[in-house]
Amino acid sequence: MAEIFFPGGVKPKPRVLPDHSVRELIDARERAGQELRAALYLYDDKLFLVSAITGIVEVGAPITLNVSEPDDLLGLAICDKLLEFGMHTTGDLRDYRVDDWRVFTHSGAKTAKQFEARAYHVRVETRNTAIILRAQPRLSLEPDFYAGATLSNAADHEKIGGAVRRLIASAKVLRDAEFI
């Protein structure tokens, strides 16, 4: 297997199994003492932006991938950001401004309003031995409704990345039908 680097030369975290993150997710969940979370955005049908979460805030540098990247790289990016859950300091949340929202600044959007209007959001979280995915437009007509899937945390990276693509496609169909 060739060595993988994310854009910007960032190397993924080492894995016990090269195409799975099950052991690492279990260990990270135990370290955190709670379920892991990450956020993913598809912006303008061109870029995937994957961000770690600490508390209720998206933190750290997001992984930015072109939509043409393979599913296994997308799934690996998601797992890497799940593994970063709770590992960043947030400071005083009252000091945060929209320019501190790293996925917005990395997207290339001119304004946060433009970003939100053109983005689909996927909430990623673990629950026991599962990875839960929920996809919807960032600005949703019905914020309580979404396209969702539950995968085993033992799913390979390719399956995770493929599931995200299918969920976003499903969310687009629901949006076009004005359900979400």
PDB file of C-alpha atoms in Angstrom, residues 4 6 19 40 48 50 65-79 155-166:
ATOM      1  CA  ILE A   4      -1.142   8.370   1.926  1.00  0.00           C
ATOM      2  CA  PHE A   6      -3.950  14.450   2.850  1.00  0.00           C
ATOM      3  CA  ASP A  19      -8.095   0.232   5.709  1.00  0.00           C
ATOM      4  CA  LEU A  40     -18.255  17.050   7.345  1.00  0.00           C
ATOM      5  CA  PHE A  48     -15.356  17.996   1.228  1.00  0.00           C
ATOM      6  CA  VAL A  50     -13.925  17.475   7.512  1.00  0.00           C
ATOM      7  CA  LEU A  65     -10.608  17.035  -0.229  1.00  0.00           C
ATOM      8  CA  ASN A  66     -11.798  17.455  -3.797  1.00  0.00           C
ATOM      9  CA  VAL A  67     -14.960  15.476  -4.581  1.00  0.00           C
ATOM     10  CA  SER A  68     -12.902  13.464  -7.068  1.00  0.00           C
ATOM     11  CA  GLU A  69     -10.864  11.889  -4.248  1.00  0.00           C
ATOM     12  CA  PRO A  70     -11.615   8.176  -3.710  1.00  0.00           C
ATOM     13  CA  ASP A  71     -14.072   6.952  -1.068  1.00  0.00           C
ATOM     14  CA  ASP A  72     -11.339   5.341   1.030  1.00  0.00           C
ATOM     15  CA  LEU A  73      -9.533   8.669   1.439  1.00  0.00           C
ATOM     16  CA  LEU A  74     -12.808  10.379   2.421  1.00  0.00           C
ATOM     17  CA  GLY A  75     -13.553   7.644   4.976  1.00  0.00           C
ATOM     18  CA  LEU A  76     -10.011   7.885   6.351  1.00  0.00           C
ATOM     19  CA  ALA A  77     -10.375  11.674   6.750  1.00  0.00           C
ATOM     20  CA  ILE A  78     -13.636  11.191   8.658  1.00  0.00           C
ATOM     21  CA  CYS A  79     -12.052   8.657  11.003  1.00  0.00           C
ATOM     22  CA  ALA A 155     -16.527  -0.654   8.407  1.00  0.00           C
ATOM     23  CA  ASP A 156     -13.609  -0.030   6.110  1.00  0.00           C
ATOM     24  CA  HIS A 157     -12.767   3.521   5.074  1.00  0.00           C
ATOM     25  CA  GLU A 158     -14.094   2.979   1.554  1.00  0.00           C
ATOM     26  CA  LYS A 159     -17.524   1.962   2.866  1.00  0.00           C
ATOM     27  CA  ILE A 160     -17.664   5.010   5.164  1.00  0.00           C
ATOM     28  CA  GLY A 161     -16.732   7.390   2.334  1.00  0.00           C
ATOM     29  CA  GLY A 162     -19.231   5.763  -0.031  1.00  0.00           C
ATOM     30  CA  ALA A 163     -21.995   6.014   2.569  1.00  0.00           C
ATOM     31  CA  VAL A 164     -21.354   9.749   2.953  1.00  0.00           C
ATOM     32  CA  ARG A 165     -21.665  10.274  -0.801  1.00  0.00           C
ATOM     33  CA  ARG A 166     -24.930   8.291  -0.943  1.00  0.00           C
TER      34      ARG A 166
END
